[in-house]
XYZ file of C-alpha atoms in Angstrom:
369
model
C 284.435 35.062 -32.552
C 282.599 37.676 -34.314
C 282.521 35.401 -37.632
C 281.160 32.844 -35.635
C 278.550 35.058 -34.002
C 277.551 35.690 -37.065
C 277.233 32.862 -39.114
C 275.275 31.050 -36.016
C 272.047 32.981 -37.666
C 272.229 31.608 -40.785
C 269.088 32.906 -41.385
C 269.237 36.462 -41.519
C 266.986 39.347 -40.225
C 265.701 41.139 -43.823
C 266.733 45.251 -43.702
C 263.470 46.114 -45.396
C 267.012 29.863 -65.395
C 266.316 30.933 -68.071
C 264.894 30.195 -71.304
C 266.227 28.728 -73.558
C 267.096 30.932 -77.156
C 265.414 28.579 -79.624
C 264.748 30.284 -82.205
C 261.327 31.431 -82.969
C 259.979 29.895 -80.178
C 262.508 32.747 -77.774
C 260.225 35.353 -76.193
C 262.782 36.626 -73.915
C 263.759 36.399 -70.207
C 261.779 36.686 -67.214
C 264.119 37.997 -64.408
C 262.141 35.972 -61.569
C 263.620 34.920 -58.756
C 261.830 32.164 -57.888
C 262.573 30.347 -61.084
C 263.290 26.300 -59.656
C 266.931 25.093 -60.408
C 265.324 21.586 -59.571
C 262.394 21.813 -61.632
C 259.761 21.998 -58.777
C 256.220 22.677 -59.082
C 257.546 25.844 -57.517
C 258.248 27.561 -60.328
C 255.242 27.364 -62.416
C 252.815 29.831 -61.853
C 249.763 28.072 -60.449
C 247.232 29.238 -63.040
C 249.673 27.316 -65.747
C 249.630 24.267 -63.572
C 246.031 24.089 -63.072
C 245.582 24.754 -66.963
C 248.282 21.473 -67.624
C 246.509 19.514 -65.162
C 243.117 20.555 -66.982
C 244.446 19.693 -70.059
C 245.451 16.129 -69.220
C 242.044 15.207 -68.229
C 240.251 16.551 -71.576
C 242.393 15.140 -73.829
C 241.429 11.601 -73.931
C 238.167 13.205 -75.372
C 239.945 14.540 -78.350
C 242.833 11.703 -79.037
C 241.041 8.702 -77.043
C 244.406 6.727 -78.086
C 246.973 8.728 -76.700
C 248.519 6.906 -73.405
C 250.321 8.523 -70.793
C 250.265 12.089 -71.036
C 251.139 13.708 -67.787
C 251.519 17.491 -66.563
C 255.435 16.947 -66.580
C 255.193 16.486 -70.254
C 253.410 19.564 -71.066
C 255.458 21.840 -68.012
C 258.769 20.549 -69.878
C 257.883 21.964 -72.993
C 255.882 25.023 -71.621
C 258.955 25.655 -69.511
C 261.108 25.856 -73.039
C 258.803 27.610 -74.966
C 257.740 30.440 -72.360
C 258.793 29.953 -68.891
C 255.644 29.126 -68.224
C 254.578 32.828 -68.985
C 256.272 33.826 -66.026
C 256.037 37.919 -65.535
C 252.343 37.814 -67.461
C 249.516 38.304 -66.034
C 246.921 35.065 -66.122
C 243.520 35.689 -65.552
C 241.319 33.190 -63.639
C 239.665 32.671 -67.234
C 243.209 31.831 -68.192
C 243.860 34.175 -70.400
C 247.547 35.549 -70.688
C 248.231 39.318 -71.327
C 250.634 40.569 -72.468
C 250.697 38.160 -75.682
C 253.499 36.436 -75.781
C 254.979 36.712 -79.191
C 258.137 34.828 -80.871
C 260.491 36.739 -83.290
C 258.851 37.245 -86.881
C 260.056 34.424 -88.704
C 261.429 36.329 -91.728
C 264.780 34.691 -92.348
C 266.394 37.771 -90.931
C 268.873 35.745 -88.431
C 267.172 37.340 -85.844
C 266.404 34.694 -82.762
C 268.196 32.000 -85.185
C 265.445 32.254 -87.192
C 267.071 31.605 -91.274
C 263.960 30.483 -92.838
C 260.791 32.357 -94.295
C 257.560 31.294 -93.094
C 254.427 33.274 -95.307
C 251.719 34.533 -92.953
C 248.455 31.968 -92.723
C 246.211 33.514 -90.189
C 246.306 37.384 -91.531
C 247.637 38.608 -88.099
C 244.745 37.309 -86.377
C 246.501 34.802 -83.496
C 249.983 36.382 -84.082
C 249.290 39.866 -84.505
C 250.992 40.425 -87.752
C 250.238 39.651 -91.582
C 253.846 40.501 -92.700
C 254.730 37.145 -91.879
C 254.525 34.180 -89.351
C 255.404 33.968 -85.536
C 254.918 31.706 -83.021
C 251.972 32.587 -80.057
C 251.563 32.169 -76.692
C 252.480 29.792 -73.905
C 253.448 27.038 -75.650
C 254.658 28.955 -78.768
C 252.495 27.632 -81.428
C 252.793 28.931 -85.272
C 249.522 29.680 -86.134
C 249.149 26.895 -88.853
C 249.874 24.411 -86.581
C 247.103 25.850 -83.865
C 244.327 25.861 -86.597
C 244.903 21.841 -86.680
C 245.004 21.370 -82.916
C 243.757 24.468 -80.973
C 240.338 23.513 -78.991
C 238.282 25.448 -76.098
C 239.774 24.279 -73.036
C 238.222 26.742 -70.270
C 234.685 26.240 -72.058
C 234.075 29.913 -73.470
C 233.858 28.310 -76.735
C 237.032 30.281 -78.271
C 240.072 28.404 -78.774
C 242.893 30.489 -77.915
C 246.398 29.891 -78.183
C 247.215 32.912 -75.907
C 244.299 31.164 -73.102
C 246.342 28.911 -70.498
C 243.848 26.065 -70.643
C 243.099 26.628 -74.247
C 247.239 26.365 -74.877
C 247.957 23.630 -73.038
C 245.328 21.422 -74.394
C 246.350 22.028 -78.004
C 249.570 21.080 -76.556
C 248.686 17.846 -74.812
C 246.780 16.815 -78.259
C 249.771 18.077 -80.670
C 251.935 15.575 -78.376
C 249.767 13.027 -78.803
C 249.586 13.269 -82.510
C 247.013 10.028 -83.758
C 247.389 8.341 -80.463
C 250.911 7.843 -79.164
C 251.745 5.858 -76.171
C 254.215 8.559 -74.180
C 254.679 5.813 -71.936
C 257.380 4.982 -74.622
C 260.496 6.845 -74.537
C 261.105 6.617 -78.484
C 257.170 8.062 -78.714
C 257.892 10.842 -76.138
C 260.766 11.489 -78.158
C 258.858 11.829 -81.198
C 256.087 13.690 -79.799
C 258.884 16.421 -78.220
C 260.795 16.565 -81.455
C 258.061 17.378 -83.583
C 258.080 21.256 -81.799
C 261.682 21.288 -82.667
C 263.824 19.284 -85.219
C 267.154 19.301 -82.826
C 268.030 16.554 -80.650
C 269.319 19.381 -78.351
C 266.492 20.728 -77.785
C 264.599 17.327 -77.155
C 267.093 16.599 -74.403
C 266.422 19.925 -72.812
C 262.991 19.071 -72.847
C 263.042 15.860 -71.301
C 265.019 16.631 -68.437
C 262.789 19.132 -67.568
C 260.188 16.610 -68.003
C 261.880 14.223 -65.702
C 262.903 16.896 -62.779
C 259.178 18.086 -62.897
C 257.649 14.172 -62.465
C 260.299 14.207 -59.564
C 258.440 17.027 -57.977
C 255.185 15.769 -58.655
C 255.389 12.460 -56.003
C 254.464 14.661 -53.656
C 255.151 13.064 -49.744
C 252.348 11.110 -47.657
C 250.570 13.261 -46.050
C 247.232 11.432 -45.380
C 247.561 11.696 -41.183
C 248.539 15.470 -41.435
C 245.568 17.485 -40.522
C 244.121 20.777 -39.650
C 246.838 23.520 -39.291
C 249.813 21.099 -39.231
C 248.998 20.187 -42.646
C 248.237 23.760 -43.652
C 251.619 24.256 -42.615
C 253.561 21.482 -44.243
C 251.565 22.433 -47.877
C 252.882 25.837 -47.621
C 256.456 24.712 -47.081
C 256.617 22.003 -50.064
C 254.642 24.788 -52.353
C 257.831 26.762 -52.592
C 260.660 24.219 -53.316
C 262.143 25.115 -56.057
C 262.739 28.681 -54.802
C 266.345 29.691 -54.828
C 267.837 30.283 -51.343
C 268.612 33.899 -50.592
C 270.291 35.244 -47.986
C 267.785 37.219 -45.708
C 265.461 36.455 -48.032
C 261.602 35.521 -47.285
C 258.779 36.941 -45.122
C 254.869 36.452 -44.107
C 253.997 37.074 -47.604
C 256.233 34.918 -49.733
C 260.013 34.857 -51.615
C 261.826 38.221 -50.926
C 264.458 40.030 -52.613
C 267.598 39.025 -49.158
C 270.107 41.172 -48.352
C 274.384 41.216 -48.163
C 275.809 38.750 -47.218
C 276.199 35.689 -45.763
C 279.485 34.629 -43.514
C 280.619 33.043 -47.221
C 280.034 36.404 -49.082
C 276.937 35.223 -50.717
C 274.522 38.384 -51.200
C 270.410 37.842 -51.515
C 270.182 41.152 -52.870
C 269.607 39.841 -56.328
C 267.665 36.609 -55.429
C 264.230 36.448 -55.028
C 263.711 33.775 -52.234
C 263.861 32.102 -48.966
C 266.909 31.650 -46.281
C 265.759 28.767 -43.643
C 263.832 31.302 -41.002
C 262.322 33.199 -43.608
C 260.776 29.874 -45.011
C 259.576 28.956 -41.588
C 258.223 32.185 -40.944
C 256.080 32.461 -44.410
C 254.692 28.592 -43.720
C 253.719 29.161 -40.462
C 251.889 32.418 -41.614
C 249.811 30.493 -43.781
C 248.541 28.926 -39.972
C 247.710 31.846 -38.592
C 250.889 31.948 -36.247
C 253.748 34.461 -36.342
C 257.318 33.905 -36.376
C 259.952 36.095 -34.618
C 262.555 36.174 -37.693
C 265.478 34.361 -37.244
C 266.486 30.646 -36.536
C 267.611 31.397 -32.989
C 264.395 33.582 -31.957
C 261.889 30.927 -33.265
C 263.093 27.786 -30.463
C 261.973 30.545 -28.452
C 258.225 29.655 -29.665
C 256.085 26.924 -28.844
C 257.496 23.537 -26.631
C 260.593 22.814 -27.330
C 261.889 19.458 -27.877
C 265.306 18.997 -26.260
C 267.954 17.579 -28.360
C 268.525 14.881 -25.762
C 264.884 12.940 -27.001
C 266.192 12.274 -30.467
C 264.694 12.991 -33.826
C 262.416 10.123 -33.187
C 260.338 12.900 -30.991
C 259.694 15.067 -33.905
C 256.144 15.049 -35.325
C 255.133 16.646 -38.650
C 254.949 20.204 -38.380
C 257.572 20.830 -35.715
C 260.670 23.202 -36.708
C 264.052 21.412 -36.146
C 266.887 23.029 -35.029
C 270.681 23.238 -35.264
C 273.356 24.738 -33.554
C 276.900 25.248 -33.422
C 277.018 24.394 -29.556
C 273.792 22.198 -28.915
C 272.523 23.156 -25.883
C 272.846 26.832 -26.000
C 270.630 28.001 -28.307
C 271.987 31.315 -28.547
C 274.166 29.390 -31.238
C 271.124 28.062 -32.925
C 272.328 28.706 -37.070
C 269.253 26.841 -38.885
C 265.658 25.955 -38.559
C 263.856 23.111 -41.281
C 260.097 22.259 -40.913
C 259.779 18.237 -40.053
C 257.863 16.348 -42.168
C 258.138 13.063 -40.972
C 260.014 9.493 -41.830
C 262.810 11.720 -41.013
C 262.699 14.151 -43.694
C 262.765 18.061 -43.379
C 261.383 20.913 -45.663
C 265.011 23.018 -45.686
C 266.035 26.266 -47.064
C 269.779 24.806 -46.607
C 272.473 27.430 -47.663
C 273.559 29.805 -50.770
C 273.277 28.230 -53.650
C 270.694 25.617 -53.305
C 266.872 25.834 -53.128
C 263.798 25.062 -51.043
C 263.964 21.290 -51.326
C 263.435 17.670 -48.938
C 266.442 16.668 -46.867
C 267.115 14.365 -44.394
C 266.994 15.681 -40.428
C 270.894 14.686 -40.563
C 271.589 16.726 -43.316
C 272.625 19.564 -41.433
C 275.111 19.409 -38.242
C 274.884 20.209 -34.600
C 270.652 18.894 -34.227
C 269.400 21.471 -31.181
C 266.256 19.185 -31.328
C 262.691 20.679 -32.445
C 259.779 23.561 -30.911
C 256.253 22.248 -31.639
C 253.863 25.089 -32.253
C 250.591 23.293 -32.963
């Protein structure tokens, strides 16, 4: 009984990916917890996003041929390269400190790097004239961003180590004399010209197509006002590893040991299912008690008895081992309608859509605005 006691908050009370090792191009890894398994918008920083999404727009004026270049493209490579300068600071400008830097590219084995590239820019993008390296978000060598590198965040300096500045180069280095990325063979082409190795073109890609995923963002054009505030907040974070205790008022949190499984959110950097609730009401102005079973204590509730079909966008859905009593309540999602939820669902999965049946035991809904 204790176990079960337990385990019916799922969502626990808080006591207080990587990068890929290609070589040049590795600038080490970021331990960040929020780092999307599912290739969210969640886990690019949203300076970088705004500076692909910039860079998508302007980049018809510099290849007017190139077809179908799309944030995903540029976030799958970004995400390869950098991590999307995750752990760096990005200033509103866009400008990324520290530098990221790639391995000198000496032929010294180190990184994987075997061949000798002679320094062209005398140290002045990659910080060195001993020899080359690769710079910046999307790791350019600096002979390659002397052909491609434009202002993007109109200060007239084209940066490689600027967000918007990187990502257009990027965006017009993809689209070489005017491919149509539409194509898979082109988008192919276009990928494996940052790295001869088919591996590394598959990597790319499915980043590519996990980030387009992400980017069909629901229907929300009758969510208003606060309800909507609400909802945005929630689908910001998928992505975001679930973590055990994990989560507050302010954003992911490191959780804490452990769930009825054994799974600890001492290391993760995250949400569990209250602690998502809790932050994306926040963002509204309203405050959360901190666990699943406290919060049907908020607002109306919506007996289970009236069906899902009586939950409106906005409204936190419940479950419970014993329906009814709701002193058993073990998991709270945030409806969002055509009966979909926004759900922090257990250890070892991440902030993400599921349906309102996905979880077992529906103690119906609270609606709080």
């Amino acid at each position: 009984m204790t176990v079960l006691l337990f385990a019916a908050v799922c969502c626990a009370a808080p006591v207080g990916n990587a990068i890929s090792a290609y070589v040049a191009l590795k600038t080490g890894q970021q331990d960040d917890g929020g780092i999307a398994e599912g290739g969210s918008a969640a886990d690019i920083p949203p300076r970088m996003l705004t500076a692909n999404k910039k860079a998508v727009q302007q980049v018809g004026k510099h290849v007017p041929k190139c077809q179908g270049m799309r944030w995903p493209i540029l976030a799958g490579i970004a995400k390869v390269e950098s991590n999307h300068a995750v752990g760096r600071n990005i200033a509103d400008n866009g400008d990324i400190r520290p530098k990221i830097y790639g391995v000198l590219l000496n032929g010294s084995g180190a990184g994987g790097n075997t061949t000798v590239f002679p320094d062209t820019d005398n140290g002045k993008w990659d910080g060195t004239a001993t020899g080359e390296r690769a710079v910046g978000p999307f790791q350019f060598m600096p002979s390659i961003w002397e052909s491609v590198g434009e202002d993007g965040n109109g200060d007239k300096i084209a940066d490689p180590h600027n967000a918007d500045d990187a990502a257009l180069g990027a965006a017009i280095y993809l689209c070489g004399g005017g491919r149509d990325l539409t194509k898979r063979d082109q988008l192919k082409a276009a990928i494996l010209q940052y790295n001869h190795s088919n591996e590394y073109v598959a990597n790319v890609l499915g980043w590519i197509y996990q980030y387009t995923a992400a980017a069909k963002d629901p229907d929300l054009k009758n969510v208003s006002g606060k309800v909507r505030t609400v909802i945005e907040a929630a689908l910001s974070q998928r992505g975001v590893p679930y973590s055990w205790g994990g989560g507050n008022a302010s954003g992911p949190s490191y959780g804490i040991c452990c769930s009825p499984s054994g799974k600890s959110g001492t290391n993760i950097k995250g949400f569990d299912c209250s602690g998502l609730t809790l932050y994306a009401y926040a963002k509204a102005g309203v405050s959360l008690p901190r666990t699943a079973a406290a919060q049907s204590g908020v607002g109306q509730r919506i007996p289970a008895s009236l069906g899902t079909g009586a939950l409106k966008p906005g409204d936190l859905v419940f479950y419970a081992y014993a329906p009814g009593r709701d002193s058993t309540i073990y998991h709270v999602g945030i409806y969002l309608g055509s009966g979909q939820m926004i759900n922090a669902a257990r250890p070892g999965t991440v902030v993400r859509l599921d349906s309102v049946n996905a979880m077992s035991g529906f103690a119906g809904g609270a609606r709080l605005l």
